Amino acid sequence: MNIFALIVAFCAVVFGVITVFKQQTTLFYKIVVFSAGSYLLAVIYRVLYAILIPVPAFHAGYLTYAGTFLFLLSGFFAEPKAYLKCKKICLKALACVPTVIILAWGVWNTTNGHNLLSQLLLIPVALTAYYAFLGLLIPSKAGEYAYAMRVYHIVVLLFCLMQPVMLVSMLTREHTTLPILFHSLLSAATVITAYWGCKRWSI
């Protein structure tokens, strides 16, 4: 299944590299492609570590996973400013729900004996989930930015919610098939849905 994840991540990067050089490519999309590249490096680290060192442990690949979400997080700051300056307190409060869930999940994982440093990597994941969910909550209609990027925001939110499970799966190497499968597919979907959404709006 690690090889499957490697193939999917590689295909996502190839797709991103091919499409990122088209005319009028947004800064946002370029950042998403960088996130896919970071994810590919993380998968390569994971595959090599699994081959060379059979004992599960925290390694440099985890930091590269964190880089994936740091890129996705920074991508939100390349989106329309009105999006980040949402003034509705109720929407901002509601957008914190997945953030709280992910952080609480990380605390629970730590109390159950999992590596503390690996769980700290959930911080950029939680922040990314906040902006992805906020994008879903902002009212919009056809032709507007939030409407065009709705599918992308759903994919990113699911990608974030999968990360606590993925971390535990990598640390224990137990029952990793489904987490790796969904995680890699969601990573590739971020690039595809970002490209699809960017064709309907521009910065």
XYZ file of C-alpha atoms in Angstrom:
203
model
C 0.000 0.000 0.000
C 2.991 2.305 0.518
C 3.858 1.793 -3.135
C 0.290 2.692 -4.106
C 0.585 5.913 -2.092
C 3.900 6.656 -3.793
C 2.378 6.203 -7.260
C -0.641 8.388 -6.426
C 1.551 11.132 -4.930
C 3.874 11.052 -7.942
C 0.950 11.313 -10.383
C -0.456 14.265 -8.424
C 2.872 16.093 -8.630
C 3.196 15.367 -12.356
C -0.319 16.709 -12.914
C 0.530 19.788 -10.858
C 3.785 20.471 -12.695
C 2.078 20.136 -16.081
C -0.792 22.475 -15.186
C 1.056 25.011 -13.027
C 2.887 26.511 -16.012
C -0.277 27.389 -17.877
C -1.131 31.049 -18.404
C -2.880 32.918 -15.588
C -1.971 30.291 -12.992
C -2.813 31.725 -9.569
C -0.367 31.968 -6.690
C -2.813 29.899 -4.669
C -2.584 26.972 -7.085
C 1.204 27.128 -7.175
C 1.262 26.772 -3.391
C -1.069 23.766 -3.563
C 1.297 22.121 -6.058
C 4.174 22.720 -3.639
C 2.123 20.983 -0.949
C 1.751 17.975 -3.245
C 5.523 17.942 -3.723
C 6.037 18.017 0.025
C 3.613 15.111 0.413
C 5.526 13.122 -2.220
C 8.763 13.624 -0.270
C 7.000 12.469 2.893
C 5.827 9.279 1.192
C 9.338 8.634 -0.142
C 10.715 9.037 3.398
C 8.082 6.645 4.715
C 8.741 3.983 2.069
C 12.514 4.123 2.513
C 12.212 4.050 6.299
C 9.896 1.030 6.153
C 12.396 -0.791 3.924
C 15.592 0.122 5.772
C 14.369 0.230 9.382
C 11.606 -2.218 10.276
C 10.985 -0.691 13.730
C 8.241 2.025 13.799
C 9.583 5.361 15.060
C 9.400 9.117 14.518
C 11.525 10.191 11.536
C 12.123 13.126 9.181
C 9.194 12.148 6.994
C 6.805 13.397 9.665
C 8.244 16.901 9.330
C 7.640 16.756 5.586
C 4.006 15.821 6.269
C 3.820 18.950 8.408
C 5.224 20.897 5.449
C 2.361 19.626 3.312
C -0.161 21.264 5.626
C 1.931 24.412 6.076
C 1.769 24.889 2.308
C -1.999 24.278 2.294
C -2.366 26.721 5.183
C -0.325 29.430 3.458
C -2.408 28.891 0.327
C -5.450 30.271 2.114
C -3.618 33.590 2.504
C -3.328 33.809 -1.283
C -7.115 33.655 -1.578
C -9.394 36.719 -1.779
C -8.899 38.994 1.235
C -12.623 39.164 1.937
C -12.474 35.467 2.653
C -9.921 35.825 5.441
C -11.616 38.945 6.821
C -14.937 37.244 7.497
C -16.525 39.408 10.230
C -19.259 37.018 11.312
C -18.207 35.838 14.766
C -20.657 32.925 14.677
C -19.049 31.555 11.503
C -15.550 31.896 12.943
C -16.621 30.132 16.132
C -18.230 27.298 14.194
C -15.143 26.998 11.977
C -13.119 26.176 15.111
C -14.964 22.858 15.579
C -12.675 20.695 13.379
C -9.657 22.501 14.842
C -10.702 21.540 18.369
C -11.440 17.958 17.274
C -7.998 17.521 15.682
C -6.129 19.031 18.643
C -8.165 16.978 21.133
C -7.421 13.902 19.056
C -3.706 14.708 19.265
C -3.891 15.089 23.056
C -5.720 11.767 23.307
C -3.081 10.087 21.135
C -0.328 11.479 23.376
C -1.996 10.273 26.562
C -2.175 6.826 24.975
C 1.584 6.698 24.650
C 2.173 8.021 21.142
C 5.115 10.278 20.338
C 4.494 13.834 21.590
C 6.515 15.501 18.824
C 4.517 13.723 16.137
C 1.285 14.973 17.702
C 2.595 18.557 17.798
C 2.665 18.342 14.011
C -1.134 18.408 14.165
C -1.042 22.153 14.936
C -0.671 23.262 11.265
C -3.198 20.555 10.371
C -5.717 22.030 12.827
C -5.193 25.575 11.505
C -5.624 24.368 7.923
C -8.875 22.649 8.903
C -10.124 25.934 10.374
C -9.765 27.848 7.099
C -11.078 24.963 5.005
C -14.242 24.731 7.117
C -14.622 28.521 7.170
C -14.595 28.448 3.376
C -17.497 26.008 3.461
C -19.476 28.133 5.900
C -19.236 31.411 3.967
C -22.500 31.929 2.041
C -21.970 32.065 -1.712
C -23.709 31.688 -5.017
C -22.717 30.586 -8.498
C -19.866 32.636 -9.921
C -18.391 33.589 -6.552
C -15.072 32.438 -5.118
C -16.348 30.351 -2.179
C -18.807 28.569 -4.451
C -16.107 27.671 -6.993
C -13.757 26.311 -4.325
C -16.331 24.419 -2.250
C -15.191 20.957 -3.382
C -11.560 21.871 -2.681
C -12.437 22.985 0.836
C -14.285 19.709 1.487
C -11.282 17.690 0.316
C -8.829 19.689 2.434
C -11.056 19.380 5.494
C -11.275 15.590 5.082
C -7.514 15.467 4.478
C -6.941 17.291 7.771
C -9.355 15.089 9.716
C -7.532 12.005 8.409
C -4.149 13.172 9.677
C -4.485 12.127 13.365
C -5.446 8.630 12.213
C -2.590 8.604 9.731
C -0.036 9.598 12.363
C -1.035 6.763 14.669
C -1.108 4.364 11.734
C 2.445 5.314 10.748
C 3.746 5.151 14.319
C 2.337 1.689 14.964
C 2.280 0.238 11.430
C -0.888 -1.575 12.417
C -3.905 -1.729 10.078
C -2.346 0.898 7.810
C -3.970 -0.111 4.526
C -7.141 2.003 4.638
C -5.562 5.117 6.224
C -2.778 5.150 3.632
C -5.265 4.554 0.816
C -7.615 7.399 1.747
C -4.820 9.742 2.801
C -2.969 9.449 -0.502
C -6.160 9.816 -2.555
C -7.172 12.924 -0.601
C -3.719 14.417 -1.114
C -4.004 13.965 -4.877
C -7.549 15.325 -4.802
C -6.321 18.619 -3.287
C -4.356 19.336 -6.473
C -7.123 18.254 -8.845
C -9.914 20.138 -7.059
C -7.710 23.222 -6.632
C -7.039 23.251 -10.369
C -10.715 22.736 -11.151
C -11.729 25.534 -8.761
C -9.063 27.965 -9.929
C -10.430 27.804 -13.458
C -13.564 29.525 -12.102
C -11.991 32.416 -10.221
C -8.811 34.483 -10.264
C -6.898 36.490 -7.694
